[in-house]
Short mmCIF file of C-alpha atoms and ligand atoms in Angstrom, two decimals:
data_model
loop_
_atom_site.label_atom_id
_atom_site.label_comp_id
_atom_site.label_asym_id
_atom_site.label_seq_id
_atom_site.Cartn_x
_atom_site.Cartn_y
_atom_site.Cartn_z
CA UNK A 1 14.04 15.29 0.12
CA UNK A 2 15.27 11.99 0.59
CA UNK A 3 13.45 9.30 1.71
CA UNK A 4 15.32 8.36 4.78
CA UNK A 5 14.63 11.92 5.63
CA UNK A 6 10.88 10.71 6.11
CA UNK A 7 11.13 7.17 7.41
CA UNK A 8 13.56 4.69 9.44
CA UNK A 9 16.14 3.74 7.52
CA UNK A 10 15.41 0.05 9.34
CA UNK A 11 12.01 0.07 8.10
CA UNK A 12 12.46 -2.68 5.56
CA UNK A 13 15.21 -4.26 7.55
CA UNK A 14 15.21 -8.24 6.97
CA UNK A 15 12.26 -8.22 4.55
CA UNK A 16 12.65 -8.94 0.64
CA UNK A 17 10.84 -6.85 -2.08
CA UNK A 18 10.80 -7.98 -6.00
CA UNK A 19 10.00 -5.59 -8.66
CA UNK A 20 9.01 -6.66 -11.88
CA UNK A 21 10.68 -4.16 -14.70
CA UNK A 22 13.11 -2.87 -11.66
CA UNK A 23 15.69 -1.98 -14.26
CA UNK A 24 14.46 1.19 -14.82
CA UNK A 25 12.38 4.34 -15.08
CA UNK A 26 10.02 4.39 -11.59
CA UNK A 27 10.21 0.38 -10.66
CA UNK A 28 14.02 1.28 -10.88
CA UNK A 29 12.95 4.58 -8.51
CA UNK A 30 10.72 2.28 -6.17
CA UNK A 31 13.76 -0.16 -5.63
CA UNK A 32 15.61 2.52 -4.64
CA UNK A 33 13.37 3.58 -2.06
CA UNK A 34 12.72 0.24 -0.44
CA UNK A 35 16.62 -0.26 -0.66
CA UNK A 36 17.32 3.05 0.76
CA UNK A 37 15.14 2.01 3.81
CA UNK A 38 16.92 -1.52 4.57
CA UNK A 39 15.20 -3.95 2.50
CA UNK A 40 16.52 -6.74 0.24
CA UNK A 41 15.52 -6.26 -3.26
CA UNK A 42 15.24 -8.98 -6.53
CA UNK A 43 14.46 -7.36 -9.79
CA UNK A 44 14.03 -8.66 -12.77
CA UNK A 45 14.31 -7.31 -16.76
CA UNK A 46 14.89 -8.47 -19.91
CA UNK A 47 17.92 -6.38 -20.32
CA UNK A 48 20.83 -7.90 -18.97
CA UNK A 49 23.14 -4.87 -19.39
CA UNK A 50 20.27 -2.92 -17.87
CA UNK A 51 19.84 -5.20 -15.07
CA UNK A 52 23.22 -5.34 -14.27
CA UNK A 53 23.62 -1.46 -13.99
CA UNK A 54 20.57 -0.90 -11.62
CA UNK A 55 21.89 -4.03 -9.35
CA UNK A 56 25.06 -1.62 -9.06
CA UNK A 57 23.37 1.16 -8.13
CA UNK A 58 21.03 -0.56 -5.41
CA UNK A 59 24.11 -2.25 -3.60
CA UNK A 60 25.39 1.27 -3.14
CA UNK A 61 22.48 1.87 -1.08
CA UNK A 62 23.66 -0.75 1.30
CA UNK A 63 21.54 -3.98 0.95
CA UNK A 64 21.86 -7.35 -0.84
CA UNK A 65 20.39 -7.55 -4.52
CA UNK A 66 19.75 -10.29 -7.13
CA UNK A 67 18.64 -9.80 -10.67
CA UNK A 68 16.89 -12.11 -13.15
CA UNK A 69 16.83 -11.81 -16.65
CA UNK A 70 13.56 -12.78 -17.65
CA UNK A 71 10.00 -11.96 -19.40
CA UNK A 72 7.45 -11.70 -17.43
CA UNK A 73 5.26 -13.57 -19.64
CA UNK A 74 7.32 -16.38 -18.90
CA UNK A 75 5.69 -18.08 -16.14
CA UNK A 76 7.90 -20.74 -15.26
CA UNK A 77 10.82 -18.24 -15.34
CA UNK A 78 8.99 -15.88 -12.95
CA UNK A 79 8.41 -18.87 -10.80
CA UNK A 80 11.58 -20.26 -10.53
CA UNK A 81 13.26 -16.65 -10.22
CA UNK A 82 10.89 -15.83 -6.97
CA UNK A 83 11.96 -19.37 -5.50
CA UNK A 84 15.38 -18.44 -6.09
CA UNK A 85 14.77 -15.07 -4.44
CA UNK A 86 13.56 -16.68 -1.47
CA UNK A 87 15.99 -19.12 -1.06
CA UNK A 88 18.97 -16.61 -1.82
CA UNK A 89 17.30 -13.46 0.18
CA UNK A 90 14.21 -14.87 2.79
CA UNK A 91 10.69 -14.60 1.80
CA UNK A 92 9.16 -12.31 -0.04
CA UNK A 93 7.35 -9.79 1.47
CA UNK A 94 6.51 -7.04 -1.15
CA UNK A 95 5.84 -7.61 -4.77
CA UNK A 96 5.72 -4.71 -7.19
CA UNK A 97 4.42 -5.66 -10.37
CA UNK A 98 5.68 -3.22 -12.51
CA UNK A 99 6.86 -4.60 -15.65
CA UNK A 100 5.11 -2.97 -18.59
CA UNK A 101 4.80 -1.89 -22.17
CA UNK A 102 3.48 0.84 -24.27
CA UNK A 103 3.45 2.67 -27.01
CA UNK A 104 0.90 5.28 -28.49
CA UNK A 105 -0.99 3.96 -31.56
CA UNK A 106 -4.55 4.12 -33.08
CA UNK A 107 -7.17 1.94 -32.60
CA UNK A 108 -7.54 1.23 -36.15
CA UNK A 109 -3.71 0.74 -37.22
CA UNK A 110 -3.17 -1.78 -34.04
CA UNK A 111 -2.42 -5.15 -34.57
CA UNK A 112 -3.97 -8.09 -32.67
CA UNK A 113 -0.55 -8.87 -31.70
CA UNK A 114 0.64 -5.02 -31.38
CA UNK A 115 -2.87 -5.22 -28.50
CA UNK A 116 -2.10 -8.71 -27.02
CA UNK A 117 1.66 -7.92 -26.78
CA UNK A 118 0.42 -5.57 -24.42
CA UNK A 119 -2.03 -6.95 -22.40
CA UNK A 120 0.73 -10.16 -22.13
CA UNK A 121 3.25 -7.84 -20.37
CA UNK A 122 1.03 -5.76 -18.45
CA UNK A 123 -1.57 -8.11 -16.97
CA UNK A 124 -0.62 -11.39 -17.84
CA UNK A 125 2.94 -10.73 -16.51
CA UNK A 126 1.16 -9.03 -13.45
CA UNK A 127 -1.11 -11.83 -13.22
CA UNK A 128 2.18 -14.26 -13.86
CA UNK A 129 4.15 -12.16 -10.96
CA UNK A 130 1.20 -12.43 -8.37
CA UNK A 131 0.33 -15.97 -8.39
CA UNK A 132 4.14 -17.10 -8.29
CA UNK A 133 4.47 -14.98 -5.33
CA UNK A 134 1.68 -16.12 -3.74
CA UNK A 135 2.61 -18.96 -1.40
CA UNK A 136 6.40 -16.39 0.39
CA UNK A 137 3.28 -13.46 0.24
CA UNK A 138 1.07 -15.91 2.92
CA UNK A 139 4.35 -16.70 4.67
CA UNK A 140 5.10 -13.44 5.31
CA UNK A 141 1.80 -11.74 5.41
CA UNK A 142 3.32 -9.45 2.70
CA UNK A 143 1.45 -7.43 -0.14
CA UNK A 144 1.32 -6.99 -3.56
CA UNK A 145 1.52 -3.75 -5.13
CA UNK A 146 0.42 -3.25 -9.18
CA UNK A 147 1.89 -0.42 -11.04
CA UNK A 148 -1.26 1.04 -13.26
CA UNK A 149 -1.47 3.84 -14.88
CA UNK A 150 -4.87 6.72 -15.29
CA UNK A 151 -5.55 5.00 -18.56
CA UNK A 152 -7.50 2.16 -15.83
CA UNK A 153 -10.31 4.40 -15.49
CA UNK A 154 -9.69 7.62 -18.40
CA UNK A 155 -10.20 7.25 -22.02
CA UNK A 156 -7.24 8.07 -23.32
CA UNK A 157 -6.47 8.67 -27.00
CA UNK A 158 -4.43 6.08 -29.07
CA UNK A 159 -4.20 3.67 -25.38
CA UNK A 160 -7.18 1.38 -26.41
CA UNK A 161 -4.42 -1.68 -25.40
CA UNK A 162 -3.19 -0.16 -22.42
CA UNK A 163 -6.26 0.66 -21.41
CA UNK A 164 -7.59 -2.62 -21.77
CA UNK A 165 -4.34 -3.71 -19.37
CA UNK A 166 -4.48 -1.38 -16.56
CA UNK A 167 -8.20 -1.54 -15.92
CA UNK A 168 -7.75 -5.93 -15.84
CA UNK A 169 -4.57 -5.15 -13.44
CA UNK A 170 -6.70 -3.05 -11.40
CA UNK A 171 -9.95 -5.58 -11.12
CA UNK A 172 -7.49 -8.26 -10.95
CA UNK A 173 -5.66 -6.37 -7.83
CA UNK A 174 -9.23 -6.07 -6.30
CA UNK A 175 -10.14 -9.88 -6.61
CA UNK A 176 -6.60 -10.63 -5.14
CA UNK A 177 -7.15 -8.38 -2.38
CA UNK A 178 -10.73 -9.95 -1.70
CA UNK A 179 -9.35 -13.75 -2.06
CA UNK A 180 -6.19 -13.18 -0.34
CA UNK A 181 -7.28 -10.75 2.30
CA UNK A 182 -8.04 -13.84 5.05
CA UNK A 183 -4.32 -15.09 4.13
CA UNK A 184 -3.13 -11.62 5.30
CA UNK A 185 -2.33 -10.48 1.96
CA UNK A 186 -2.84 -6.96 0.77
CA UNK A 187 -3.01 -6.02 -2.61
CA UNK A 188 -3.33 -2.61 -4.11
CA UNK A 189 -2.43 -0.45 -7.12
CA UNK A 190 -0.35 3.17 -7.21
CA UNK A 191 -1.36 5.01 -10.68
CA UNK A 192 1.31 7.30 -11.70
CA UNK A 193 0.94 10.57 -13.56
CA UNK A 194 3.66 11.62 -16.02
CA UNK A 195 7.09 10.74 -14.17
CA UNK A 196 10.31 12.79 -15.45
CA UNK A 197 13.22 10.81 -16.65
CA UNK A 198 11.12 7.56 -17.57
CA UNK A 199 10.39 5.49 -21.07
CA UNK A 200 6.87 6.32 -20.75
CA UNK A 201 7.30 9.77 -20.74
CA UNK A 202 9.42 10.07 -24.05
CA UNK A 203 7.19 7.60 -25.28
CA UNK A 204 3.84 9.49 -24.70
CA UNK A 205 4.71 13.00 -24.19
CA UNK A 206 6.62 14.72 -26.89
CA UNK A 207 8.84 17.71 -25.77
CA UNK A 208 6.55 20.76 -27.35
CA UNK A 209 3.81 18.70 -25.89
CA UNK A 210 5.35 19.26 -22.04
CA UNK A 211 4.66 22.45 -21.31
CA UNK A 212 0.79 22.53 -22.39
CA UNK A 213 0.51 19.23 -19.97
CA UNK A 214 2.09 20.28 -17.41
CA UNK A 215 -0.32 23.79 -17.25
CA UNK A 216 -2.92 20.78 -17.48
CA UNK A 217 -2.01 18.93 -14.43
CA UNK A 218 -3.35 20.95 -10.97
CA UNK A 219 -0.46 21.06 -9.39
CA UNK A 220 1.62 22.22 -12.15
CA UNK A 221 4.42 19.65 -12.95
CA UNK A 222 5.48 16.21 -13.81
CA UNK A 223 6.35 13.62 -10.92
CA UNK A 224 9.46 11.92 -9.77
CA UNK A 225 10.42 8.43 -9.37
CA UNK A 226 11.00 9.34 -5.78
CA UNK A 227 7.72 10.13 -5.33
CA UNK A 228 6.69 7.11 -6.31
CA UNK A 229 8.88 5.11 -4.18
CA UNK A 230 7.37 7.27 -1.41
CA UNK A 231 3.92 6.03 -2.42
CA UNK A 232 4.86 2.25 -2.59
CA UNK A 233 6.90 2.35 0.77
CA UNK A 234 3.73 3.88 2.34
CA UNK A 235 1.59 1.27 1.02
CA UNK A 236 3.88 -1.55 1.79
CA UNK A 237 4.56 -0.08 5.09
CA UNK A 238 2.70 -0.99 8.55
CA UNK A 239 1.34 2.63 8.16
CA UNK A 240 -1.33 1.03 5.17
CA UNK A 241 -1.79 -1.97 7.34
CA UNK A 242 -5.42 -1.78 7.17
CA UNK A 243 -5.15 -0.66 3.17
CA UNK A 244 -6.29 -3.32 0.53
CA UNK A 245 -8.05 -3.15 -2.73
CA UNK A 246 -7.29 0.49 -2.66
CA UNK A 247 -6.37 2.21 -6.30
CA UNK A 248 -3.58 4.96 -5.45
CA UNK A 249 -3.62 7.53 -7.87
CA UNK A 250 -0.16 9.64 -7.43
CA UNK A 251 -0.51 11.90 -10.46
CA UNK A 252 -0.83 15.55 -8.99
CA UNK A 253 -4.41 15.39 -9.67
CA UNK A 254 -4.11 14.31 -14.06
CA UNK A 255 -6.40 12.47 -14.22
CA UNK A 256 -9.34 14.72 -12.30
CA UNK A 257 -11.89 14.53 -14.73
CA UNK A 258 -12.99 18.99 -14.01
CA UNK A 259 -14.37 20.36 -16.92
CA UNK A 260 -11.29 20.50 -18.87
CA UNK A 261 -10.63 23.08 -21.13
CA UNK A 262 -13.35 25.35 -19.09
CA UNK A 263 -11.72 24.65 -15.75
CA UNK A 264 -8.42 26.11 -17.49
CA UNK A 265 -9.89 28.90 -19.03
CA UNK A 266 -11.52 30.34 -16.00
CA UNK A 267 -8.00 29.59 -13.94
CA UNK A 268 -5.84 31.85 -16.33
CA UNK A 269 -9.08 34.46 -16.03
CA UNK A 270 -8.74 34.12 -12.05
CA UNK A 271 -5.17 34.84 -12.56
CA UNK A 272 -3.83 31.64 -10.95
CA UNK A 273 -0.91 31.47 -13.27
CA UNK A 274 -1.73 28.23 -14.70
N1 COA B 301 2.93 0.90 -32.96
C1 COA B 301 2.11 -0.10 -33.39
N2 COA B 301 2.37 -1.42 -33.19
C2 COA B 301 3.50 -1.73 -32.53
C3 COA B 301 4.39 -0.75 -32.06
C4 COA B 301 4.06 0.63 -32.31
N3 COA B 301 4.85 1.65 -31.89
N4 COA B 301 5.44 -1.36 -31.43
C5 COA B 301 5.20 -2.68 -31.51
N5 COA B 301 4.04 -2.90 -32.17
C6 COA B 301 3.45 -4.20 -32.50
C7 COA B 301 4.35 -4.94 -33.46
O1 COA B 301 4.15 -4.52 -34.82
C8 COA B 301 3.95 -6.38 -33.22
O2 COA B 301 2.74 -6.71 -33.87
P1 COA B 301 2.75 -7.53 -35.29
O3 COA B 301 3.38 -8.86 -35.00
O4 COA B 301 1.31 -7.63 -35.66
O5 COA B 301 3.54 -6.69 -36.25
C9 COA B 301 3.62 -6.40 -31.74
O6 COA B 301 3.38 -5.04 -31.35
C10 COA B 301 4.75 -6.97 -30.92
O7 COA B 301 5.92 -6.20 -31.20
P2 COA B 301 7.37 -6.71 -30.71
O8 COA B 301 8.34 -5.62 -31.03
O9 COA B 301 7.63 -8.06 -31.27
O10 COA B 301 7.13 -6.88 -29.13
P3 COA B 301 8.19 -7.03 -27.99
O11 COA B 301 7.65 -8.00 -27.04
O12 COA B 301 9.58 -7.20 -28.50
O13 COA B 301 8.18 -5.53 -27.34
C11 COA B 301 6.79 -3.61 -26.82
C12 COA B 301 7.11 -5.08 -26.55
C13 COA B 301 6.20 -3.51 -28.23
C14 COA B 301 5.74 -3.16 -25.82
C15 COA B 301 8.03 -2.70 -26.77
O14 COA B 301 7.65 -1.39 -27.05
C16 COA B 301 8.75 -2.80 -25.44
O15 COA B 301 9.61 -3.65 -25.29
N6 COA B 301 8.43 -1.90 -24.47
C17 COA B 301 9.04 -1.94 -23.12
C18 COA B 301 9.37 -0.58 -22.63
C19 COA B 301 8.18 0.31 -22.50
O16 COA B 301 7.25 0.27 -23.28
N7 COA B 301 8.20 1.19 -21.52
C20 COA B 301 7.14 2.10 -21.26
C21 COA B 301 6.24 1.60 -20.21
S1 COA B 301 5.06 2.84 -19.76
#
């Protein structure tokens, strides 16, 4: 189903949204949807090529697009790239921090750097993406949405860094939304589950691997990038107007802690099919 399907196509009509790591995988999806529904969009990558391809494919949609080429760890660049956005598009009134890194490793063979690299992308360049936004956010009594992940609030194996990253993000997006509440600001987080098609996924989820998860997840399959546009345009939408501080998990229920392997076994007993 597509998302104009659902919602006004006018819905983002004269606002601006920037998405940090909009060049691909489900930033690149969450674009999409805000473009799909009127809005302006500025991403940013540090892909060029990359960057230029998904600015293509968001002017089909219909609206006007920038991209920078920049790291989000790169303050001033973020900065500059925002005012620029502002000045070339209006104000901005959605940020999606989204830019991010991983990659599966143990504890014990991680480098300080191979952790802090991390960390720098994820939360720092969230962190980085927030505060430069912060001044077009009070003008336009936007919001600011941080892409986590379940490894905020699950131990996950061989994610000690990422871990570390998402759970800041998601304190950090609670302190935000407490400070910058009274400016009209509202800040909240969407945690994904596995999402077909993206980096993370062929990262973190080898292909014999897939079918065992997906019997793992309740409601039996991987999400789409569409689906997580539909979760950001909700939450940036007048329909989560009174929505801040709020953790949105959008994993077809992942990360529900159950009793695991007991849960399962009593399902395929019950016949359920899973
Ligand atoms: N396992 C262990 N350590 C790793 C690693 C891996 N697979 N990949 C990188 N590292 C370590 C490096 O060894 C280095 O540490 P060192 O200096 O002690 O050797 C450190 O991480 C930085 O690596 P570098 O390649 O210089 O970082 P980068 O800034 O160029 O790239 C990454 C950042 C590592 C996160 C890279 O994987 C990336 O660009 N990812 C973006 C895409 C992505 O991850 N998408 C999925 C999001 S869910």
């Amino acid at each position: 189903m597509r998302i104009t399907d659902l919602l006004p196509a006018t819905l983002f009509r004269d606002k601006t949204v920037f998405v940090t790591g909009g060049t691909s995988g489900i930033n690149l999806g969450i674009a999409r949807s805000f473009a799909a529904l009127g809005a302006s969009l500025a991403i940013c990558g540090r892909s060029r090529a990359k960057g230029e391809h998904a600015a293509q494919g968001l002017r089909a949609l219909g609206g006007e697009v920038r991209c920078h080429v920049l790291d989000v760890r790169d303050a001033d660049a973020l900065l500059a790239a925002m005012e620029q956005t502002g000045q070339d598009l209006g104000p901005i009134h959605t940020l999606v921090a989204g830019a991010a890194g991983n990659f599966p490793c143990r504890a014990e063979d991680l480098s300080p750097n191979g952790f802090k690299t991390v960390v720098d992308i994820d939360l720092l360049g969230a962190f980085n993406a927030a505060r430069s936004a912060f001044e077009q956010l009070k003008q336009t009594q936007g919001n600011a949405i941080f892409i986590s992940a379940g490894q905020s609030f699950m131990p996950y194996a061989f994610q000690a860094h990422v871990g570390a990253a998402k759970a800041g993000i998601d304190q950090m997006m609670r302190d935000l939304a407490l400070e910058w509440g009274p400016h009209g600001i509202r800040c909240n987080s969407i945690a994904p589950g596995p999402i077909d098609g993206t980096e993370g996924v062929k990262r973190l989820v080898p292909e014999d691997m897939r079918p065992h998860l997906e019997r793992a997840i309740p409601l039996g399959r991987f999400g789409t990038v569409e689906e997580m546009g539909q979760v950001a345009v909700f939450l940036a939408s007048p329909l989560a107007s009174y929505v801040t501080g709020t953790l949105l998990v959008a994993d077809g229920g992942q990360n529900l802690p159950g009793s695991g392997i007991w849960t399962q076994a009593l399902m395929r007993g019950a016949g359920s099919g899973n």
